[in-house]
């Protein structure tokens, strides 16, 4: 929370201290890197700002801020994550421990039903690692009126997904949202398990209706990039959701992930309740990141 604030606070303080131009650019580059935007993007942005400054296109603090916002926005990749009506869609939800996967699944189900009339959504409790995870999904499903397909704790996650897909076919469901275990992504077995799940889904679903959705925690910095990279290398990520955006003014890592992995962001989680999910808002994000609101 402090770090997001501090990026915008630092940018505010950057101007008006009687700095030389070189100092200003050096400090700004450091602030951007510290804000998890990534060294390459920071360098490119600074180069372009210098270029514009030389051409006298930017003079005031507001000029700098709007140029910065415009330049950073070019790196952001935003995409709509929406099930195709009349088909079975499968969204496999991934992420490390505690980022907000299970909560996000409930929010997505609620969102697609409420705003897009998606029918007969099934939730798949393929996080069989912890008994509490299965109970948590059942509780959310009961609260919101979604059927949950589960097996016993410790069951093969691939088997749970297979069951869910069979059930979805019988019921003409339009969407399966599958929870997965958030065990440490560095463990080989997790990657292996994901590859197996991925193969099962690919065997039963049309490629274009299958999305692998990564959840990251907005309060996490560089480590979120490493997580995204590992999942992306393992099975390929189609979309990222930024959870816990309400808990922090941080989130520079979004730009770093878009630029480094070329994966788009679709939603942001803005609280713990079912309605606390909104489409990724580029303007809100940049204004909040740079403190330009
Ligand atoms: N403030 C806030 N809290 C959130 C948000 N999303 C999830 N949480 C909270 O984060 C905590 C973890 O969420 P879970 O959905 O259980 O996370 P998970 O990734 O499924 O966790 P594991 O199953 O243990 O790997 C819970 O207390 C959620 O209420 C959000 O957008 N904002
Ligand atoms: Mg969970």
Coordinates of N, CA and C in Angstrom, one line a residue, residues 2-99:
X2 N 1.9 1.2 0.9 CA 2.8 2.4 1.0 C 3.5 2.6 -0.3
X3 N 3.9 1.5 -1.0 CA 4.7 1.7 -2.2 C 4.0 2.4 -3.3
X4 N 2.7 2.0 -3.5 CA 2.0 2.6 -4.6 C 1.8 4.1 -4.3
X5 N 1.5 4.4 -3.1 CA 1.4 5.8 -2.7 C 2.7 6.5 -2.9
X6 N 3.8 5.8 -2.5 CA 5.0 6.5 -2.6 C 5.5 6.8 -4.0
X7 N 5.0 6.0 -5.0 CA 5.4 6.3 -6.3 C 4.8 7.6 -6.7
X8 N 3.5 7.8 -6.5 CA 2.8 9.0 -6.9 C 3.3 10.2 -6.0
X9 N 3.6 9.9 -4.7 CA 4.1 10.9 -3.8 C 5.5 11.4 -4.3
X10 N 6.3 10.4 -4.7 CA 7.7 10.7 -5.1 C 7.6 11.6 -6.4
X11 N 6.7 11.2 -7.3 CA 6.6 12.0 -8.5 C 6.1 13.4 -8.2
X12 N 5.2 13.5 -7.2 CA 4.8 14.9 -6.8 C 6.0 15.7 -6.4
X13 N 6.8 15.1 -5.5 CA 8.0 15.8 -4.9 C 9.1 16.0 -5.9
X14 N 9.1 15.3 -7.0 CA 10.1 15.4 -8.0 C 10.3 16.8 -8.6
X15 N 9.1 17.4 -8.8 CA 9.1 18.7 -9.4 C 9.2 19.8 -8.3
X16 N 9.7 20.9 -8.7 CA 9.7 22.1 -7.8 C 10.8 22.1 -6.7
X17 N 11.8 21.3 -6.9 CA 12.9 21.3 -6.0 C 14.1 21.9 -6.5
X18 N 14.0 22.6 -7.6 CA 15.1 23.3 -8.3 C 16.1 22.4 -8.8
X19 N 15.7 21.2 -9.3 CA 16.7 20.3 -9.8 C 17.1 20.6 -11.2
X20 N 18.3 20.1 -11.5 CA 18.7 20.3 -13.0 C 17.9 19.3 -13.8
X21 N 17.9 19.5 -15.1 CA 17.1 18.6 -15.9 C 17.6 17.2 -15.8
X22 N 18.9 17.0 -15.8 CA 19.5 15.7 -15.7 C 19.1 15.0 -14.5
X23 N 19.1 15.7 -13.4 CA 18.8 15.2 -12.1 C 17.3 14.7 -12.1
X24 N 16.5 15.6 -12.7 CA 15.1 15.3 -12.7 C 14.8 14.0 -13.5
X25 N 15.5 13.8 -14.6 CA 15.3 12.6 -15.4 C 15.9 11.4 -14.7
X26 N 17.0 11.5 -14.1 CA 17.6 10.4 -13.3 C 16.7 10.0 -12.2
X27 N 16.2 11.0 -11.5 CA 15.3 10.6 -10.3 C 14.0 10.0 -10.8
X28 N 13.5 10.5 -11.9 CA 12.2 9.9 -12.4 C 12.4 8.5 -12.9
X29 N 13.6 8.2 -13.5 CA 13.9 6.8 -13.9 C 13.9 5.9 -12.7
X30 N 14.6 6.4 -11.7 CA 14.7 5.6 -10.4 C 13.3 5.3 -9.8
X31 N 12.5 6.3 -9.8 CA 11.2 6.2 -9.2 C 10.4 5.2 -10.0
X32 N 10.5 5.2 -11.3 CA 9.7 4.3 -12.2 C 10.2 2.9 -11.9
X33 N 11.5 2.7 -11.8 CA 12.0 1.3 -11.6 C 11.6 0.8 -10.2
X34 N 11.7 1.7 -9.2 CA 11.3 1.3 -7.8 C 9.8 1.0 -7.8
X35 N 9.1 1.6 -8.7 CA 7.6 1.4 -8.8 C 7.3 0.1 -9.6
X36 N 8.2 -0.7 -9.9 CA 8.1 -2.0 -10.5 C 7.7 -2.0 -12.0
X37 N 7.9 -0.8 -12.6 CA 7.5 -0.7 -14.0 C 8.5 -1.4 -14.9
X38 N 9.7 -1.7 -14.4 CA 10.7 -2.4 -15.1 C 11.7 -1.5 -15.8
X39 N 13.0 -1.9 -15.7 CA 14.1 -1.0 -16.2 C 14.0 -0.6 -17.7
X40 N 13.5 -1.6 -18.5 CA 13.4 -1.3 -19.9 C 12.4 -0.3 -20.3
X41 N 11.2 -0.4 -19.7 CA 10.1 0.5 -19.9 C 10.6 1.9 -19.4
X42 N 11.1 1.9 -18.2 CA 11.6 3.1 -17.6 C 12.5 3.9 -18.5
X43 N 13.5 3.1 -19.0 CA 14.5 3.8 -19.9 C 13.9 4.3 -21.2
X44 N 13.0 3.5 -21.8 CA 12.4 4.0 -23.0 C 11.5 5.2 -22.8
X45 N 10.8 5.2 -21.6 CA 9.9 6.4 -21.3 C 10.8 7.6 -21.1
X46 N 11.9 7.5 -20.3 CA 12.7 8.6 -20.1 C 13.3 9.2 -21.4
X47 N 13.8 8.3 -22.2 CA 14.3 8.7 -23.5 C 13.3 9.5 -24.3
X48 N 12.1 9.1 -24.3 CA 11.1 9.8 -25.1 C 10.7 11.1 -24.4
X49 N 10.7 11.1 -23.1 CA 10.5 12.4 -22.4 C 11.6 13.4 -22.7
X50 N 12.8 12.9 -22.7 CA 13.9 13.8 -23.0 C 13.8 14.4 -24.4
X51 N 13.4 13.5 -25.3 CA 13.2 13.9 -26.7 C 12.1 15.0 -26.8
X52 N 11.0 14.8 -26.1 CA 10.0 15.8 -26.2 C 10.4 17.1 -25.5
X53 N 11.2 16.9 -24.4 CA 11.6 18.1 -23.7 C 12.5 19.0 -24.6
X54 N 13.4 18.3 -25.3 CA 14.3 18.9 -26.3 C 13.6 19.7 -27.4
X55 N 12.4 19.1 -27.7 CA 11.6 19.8 -28.8 C 10.7 20.8 -28.2
X56 N 10.9 21.1 -26.9 CA 10.1 22.0 -26.1 C 8.6 21.7 -26.1
X57 N 8.3 20.4 -26.2 CA 6.9 20.0 -26.2 C 6.4 19.8 -24.7
X58 N 7.3 19.6 -23.8 CA 6.9 19.6 -22.4 C 7.7 20.6 -21.6
X59 N 6.9 21.3 -20.8 CA 7.6 22.3 -19.9 C 7.1 22.2 -18.5
X60 N 5.9 22.2 -18.2 CA 5.4 22.3 -16.9 C 5.3 20.9 -16.3
X61 N 5.0 20.9 -15.0 CA 4.8 19.6 -14.3 C 3.6 18.8 -14.9
X62 N 2.6 19.6 -15.2 CA 1.4 18.9 -15.8 C 1.7 18.3 -17.1
X63 N 2.6 19.0 -17.9 CA 3.0 18.5 -19.2 C 3.7 17.1 -19.0
X64 N 4.6 17.1 -18.0 CA 5.4 15.9 -17.7 C 4.4 14.8 -17.4
X65 N 3.5 15.1 -16.4 CA 2.6 14.0 -16.0 C 1.7 13.5 -17.1
X66 N 1.2 14.4 -17.9 CA 0.4 13.8 -19.0 C 1.2 13.1 -20.1
X67 N 2.4 13.6 -20.3 CA 3.3 12.8 -21.3 C 3.6 11.4 -20.7
X68 N 3.9 11.4 -19.4 CA 4.3 10.2 -18.7 C 3.1 9.2 -18.8
X69 N 1.9 9.7 -18.5 CA 0.7 8.9 -18.5 C 0.5 8.3 -19.9
X70 N 0.6 9.2 -20.9 CA 0.4 8.8 -22.3 C 1.4 7.7 -22.7
X71 N 2.7 7.9 -22.4 CA 3.7 7.0 -22.7 C 3.5 5.6 -22.1
X72 N 3.2 5.7 -20.8 CA 3.0 4.4 -20.1 C 1.7 3.7 -20.6
X73 N 0.7 4.4 -21.0 CA -0.5 3.8 -21.5 C -0.2 2.9 -22.7
X74 N 0.8 3.3 -23.5 CA 1.1 2.5 -24.7 C 1.6 1.1 -24.4
X75 N 2.0 0.9 -23.2 CA 2.5 -0.4 -22.8 C 1.4 -1.3 -22.3
X76 N 0.3 -0.7 -21.8 CA -0.8 -1.4 -21.2 C -1.5 -2.2 -22.2
X77 N -1.7 -3.5 -21.9 CA -2.6 -4.4 -22.8 C -3.8 -4.7 -22.0
X78 N -5.0 -4.3 -22.6 CA -6.2 -4.6 -21.9 C -7.1 -5.4 -22.8
X79 N -7.8 -6.4 -22.3 CA -8.6 -7.2 -23.1 C -9.9 -7.6 -22.4
X80 N -10.9 -7.9 -23.1 CA -12.2 -8.3 -22.5 C -12.1 -9.8 -22.3
X81 N -12.5 -10.2 -21.1 CA -12.6 -11.7 -20.9 C -14.1 -12.0 -20.8
X82 N -14.6 -12.6 -21.8 CA -16.0 -12.8 -21.8 C -16.3 -14.2 -22.5
X83 N -17.2 -15.0 -21.8 CA -17.5 -16.3 -22.4 C -18.3 -16.1 -23.7
X84 N -18.1 -17.0 -24.6 CA -18.9 -16.9 -25.9 C -20.3 -17.6 -25.6
X85 N -21.3 -16.9 -25.9 CA -22.7 -17.4 -25.6 C -23.0 -18.7 -26.5
X86 N -23.7 -19.6 -25.9 CA -24.2 -20.8 -26.7 C -23.1 -21.8 -26.8
X87 N -22.0 -21.6 -26.1 CA -20.9 -22.6 -26.2 C -20.4 -22.9 -24.8
X88 N -19.7 -24.0 -24.6 CA -19.1 -24.3 -23.3 C -17.7 -23.6 -23.3
X89 N -17.6 -22.7 -22.4 CA -16.3 -22.0 -22.1 C -15.7 -22.5 -20.9
X90 N -14.4 -22.6 -20.9 CA -13.7 -23.0 -19.6 C -12.6 -22.0 -19.3
X91 N -12.8 -21.4 -18.1 CA -11.8 -20.5 -17.6 C -11.0 -21.2 -16.4
X92 N -9.8 -21.5 -16.7 CA -8.9 -22.1 -15.6 C -8.2 -21.0 -14.9
X93 N -8.5 -20.9 -13.6 CA -8.0 -19.8 -12.8 C -6.7 -20.2 -12.0
X94 N -5.7 -19.5 -12.2 CA -4.3 -19.9 -11.7 C -3.8 -18.8 -10.8
X95 N -2.8 -19.2 -10.0 CA -2.1 -18.2 -9.2 C -1.5 -18.8 -8.0
X96 N -0.6 -18.1 -7.4 CA 0.1 -18.7 -6.2 C -0.8 -18.5 -4.9
X97 N -0.5 -19.1 -3.8 CA -1.2 -19.0 -2.6 C -1.7 -17.6 -2.2
X98 N -3.0 -17.6 -1.9 CA -3.6 -16.4 -1.3 C -3.7 -15.2 -2.2
X99 N -3.5 -15.3 -3.4 CA -3.6 -14.1 -4.3 C -5.1 -13.6 -4.5

